Coordinates of C-alpha atoms in Angstrom, one line a residue:
M1 CA -30.0 -54.7 -66.5
L2 CA -26.1 -53.9 -67.9
E3 CA -26.9 -50.3 -67.5
Y4 CA -27.9 -51.5 -63.9
L5 CA -24.7 -53.4 -63.2
R6 CA -22.6 -50.2 -64.7
K7 CA -23.9 -47.6 -62.5
I8 CA -23.2 -49.6 -59.6
F9 CA -19.5 -50.4 -60.4
A10 CA -19.0 -46.6 -61.4
D11 CA -20.6 -45.7 -57.8
N12 CA -18.1 -48.6 -56.1
Q13 CA -15.1 -46.9 -57.8
T14 CA -16.0 -43.9 -56.9
S15 CA -16.5 -45.2 -53.0
I16 CA -13.2 -46.5 -53.0
N17 CA -12.0 -43.8 -54.6
Q18 CA -13.2 -41.7 -52.1
N19 CA -11.4 -43.8 -49.2
Q20 CA -8.4 -43.9 -51.1
I21 CA -8.3 -40.5 -51.2
N22 CA -9.1 -39.8 -47.0
S23 CA -6.8 -42.5 -46.5
T24 CA -3.5 -41.0 -48.0
S25 CA -5.0 -37.3 -46.7
G26 CA -5.1 -39.3 -42.7
K27 CA -1.3 -40.6 -43.4
K28 CA 0.2 -37.5 -45.0
K29 CA -1.5 -35.0 -42.1
K30 CA -0.3 -37.9 -39.4
K31 CA 3.1 -37.7 -41.7
I32 CA 2.4 -33.8 -40.7
E33 CA 2.1 -34.1 -37.0
I34 CA 4.9 -36.2 -36.4
A35 CA 7.4 -34.6 -38.7
A36 CA 6.5 -30.6 -36.1
C37 CA 6.0 -33.0 -32.8
A38 CA 9.9 -34.5 -34.3
L39 CA 11.7 -30.9 -34.2
F40 CA 9.8 -29.9 -31.3
I41 CA 11.5 -32.8 -29.5
E42 CA 14.5 -32.0 -31.3
I43 CA 14.9 -28.7 -29.7
A44 CA 13.8 -29.9 -26.4
K45 CA 16.8 -32.5 -26.3
A46 CA 19.3 -30.3 -27.8
D47 CA 20.6 -28.7 -24.1
G48 CA 20.4 -32.5 -23.3
E49 CA 17.7 -31.6 -21.1
F50 CA 13.9 -32.8 -21.8
T51 CA 12.0 -31.7 -18.9
D52 CA 8.5 -31.9 -18.3
E53 CA 7.5 -28.3 -17.9
E54 CA 9.3 -28.9 -21.8
R55 CA 7.3 -31.3 -22.6
K56 CA 3.5 -30.0 -21.5
F57 CA 4.7 -27.2 -23.8
I58 CA 5.0 -29.6 -26.9
I59 CA 1.9 -31.1 -25.8
S60 CA 0.1 -28.3 -26.0
E61 CA 1.3 -26.5 -28.8
M62 CA 0.3 -30.1 -30.7
K63 CA -3.0 -29.9 -29.4
S64 CA -3.7 -26.3 -30.4
T65 CA -2.2 -26.4 -33.6
F66 CA -3.7 -29.9 -34.9
N67 CA -6.5 -29.9 -33.0
L68 CA -5.8 -33.6 -31.5
N69 CA -6.5 -35.3 -28.1
D70 CA -4.4 -35.8 -25.3
D71 CA -4.1 -39.6 -25.5
Y72 CA -3.6 -38.7 -29.3
V73 CA -1.1 -36.1 -28.2
N74 CA 1.2 -38.7 -26.2
D75 CA 1.3 -41.9 -28.2
L76 CA 2.5 -39.1 -30.8
I77 CA 5.1 -37.5 -28.3
L78 CA 6.4 -41.9 -28.1
L79 CA 6.2 -41.7 -31.4
A80 CA 8.1 -38.9 -32.7
E81 CA 10.9 -39.9 -30.1
Q82 CA 10.8 -43.0 -31.5
R83 CA 11.5 -41.4 -35.4
V84 CA 14.1 -38.6 -33.7
K85 CA 16.1 -41.6 -32.7
E86 CA 15.6 -43.6 -35.8
S87 CA 16.6 -40.9 -38.2
V88 CA 19.8 -40.5 -40.1
S89 CA 18.7 -35.9 -40.1
L90 CA 16.1 -33.3 -39.6
Y91 CA 15.8 -33.1 -43.4
E92 CA 13.4 -36.3 -42.7
F93 CA 11.6 -34.0 -40.7
T94 CA 11.8 -30.5 -42.1
G95 CA 11.4 -31.3 -45.6
V96 CA 7.9 -32.5 -44.7
I97 CA 6.8 -29.2 -43.1
N98 CA 8.9 -27.6 -46.3
T99 CA 6.8 -28.7 -48.9
T100 CA 3.2 -28.8 -47.0
F101 CA 3.6 -25.5 -45.0
T102 CA 3.0 -21.7 -46.0
F103 CA 5.5 -19.4 -44.9
E104 CA 3.5 -18.0 -42.4
E105 CA 3.1 -21.2 -41.0
K106 CA 6.6 -22.3 -40.7
I107 CA 7.4 -18.8 -39.0
E108 CA 4.6 -19.6 -36.4
L109 CA 6.5 -23.0 -35.8
I110 CA 9.5 -20.8 -36.0
E111 CA 8.0 -18.6 -33.0
S112 CA 6.9 -21.7 -31.3
L113 CA 10.5 -23.4 -30.8
W114 CA 12.3 -20.2 -29.5
K115 CA 9.3 -20.2 -26.9
L116 CA 10.3 -23.9 -26.1
I117 CA 13.9 -22.9 -26.2
Y118 CA 13.1 -20.3 -23.7
K119 CA 11.4 -22.2 -21.2
D120 CA 14.4 -22.2 -18.8
E121 CA 14.6 -18.6 -19.7
K122 CA 17.8 -18.4 -21.4
L123 CA 19.7 -19.9 -24.7
N124 CA 21.9 -22.9 -25.2
Q125 CA 24.8 -22.4 -27.9
Y126 CA 23.0 -26.6 -28.8
E127 CA 19.3 -25.0 -29.0
D128 CA 20.6 -22.4 -31.2
H129 CA 22.3 -23.8 -33.7
L130 CA 20.1 -26.1 -34.4
I131 CA 16.5 -23.6 -34.7
K132 CA 18.9 -22.3 -37.3
R133 CA 19.7 -25.4 -38.5
I134 CA 15.9 -26.6 -39.0
A135 CA 14.9 -22.9 -40.0
A136 CA 18.0 -22.5 -43.0
T137 CA 15.7 -25.8 -44.2
I138 CA 12.3 -24.6 -44.3
N139 CA 14.0 -21.7 -46.5
I140 CA 13.6 -19.2 -43.5
E141 CA 15.8 -16.5 -43.5
H142 CA 18.4 -15.4 -40.8
K143 CA 17.2 -12.2 -40.6
Q144 CA 13.5 -14.0 -39.8
I145 CA 15.0 -16.7 -37.5
I146 CA 16.1 -13.2 -35.3
N147 CA 12.5 -11.2 -35.4
A148 CA 11.0 -14.7 -34.7
K149 CA 13.5 -15.4 -31.9
L150 CA 13.2 -11.3 -30.6
W151 CA 9.3 -11.1 -30.6
V152 CA 9.1 -14.2 -28.3
K153 CA 11.2 -13.0 -25.6
E154 CA 9.3 -10.0 -25.8
Q155 CA 6.1 -11.7 -25.9
M156 CA 7.6 -13.8 -22.2
G157 CA 9.5 -10.8 -20.8
L158 CA 13.0 -11.0 -20.9
K159 CA 16.0 -9.5 -21.9

């Protein structure tokens, strides 16, 4: 009987630990999604205008990058916009990206941010400054920022 109770307790403890792991994993995933989305929003608003085209691009990027549905992405954007308003610095978002993204994922993020910047086919000085600050805080070298920029311009057919 005592052995039976130990087994039940051990099985129960394993199940609780697995639920805690799943919960922690889910929170971490959401934190990463919010951080990435917040950076997109920061870039979109850097020139003083957050257009519908930019919003659609952010939705598309978030859906494809994180495999999310429309409703979730719309809620995520609202939450990220709120976090951007409340934030003290970019580091709140770039710190999450820096510790969780691989180097390749960071480069892909920078390329996506450049695509967002060039949605209106022009580069604003505030957008340029902001993407360089973001890249620096996620340990992307200036040469890599420029290479990403040139690659995106080429892909988009811009001079």
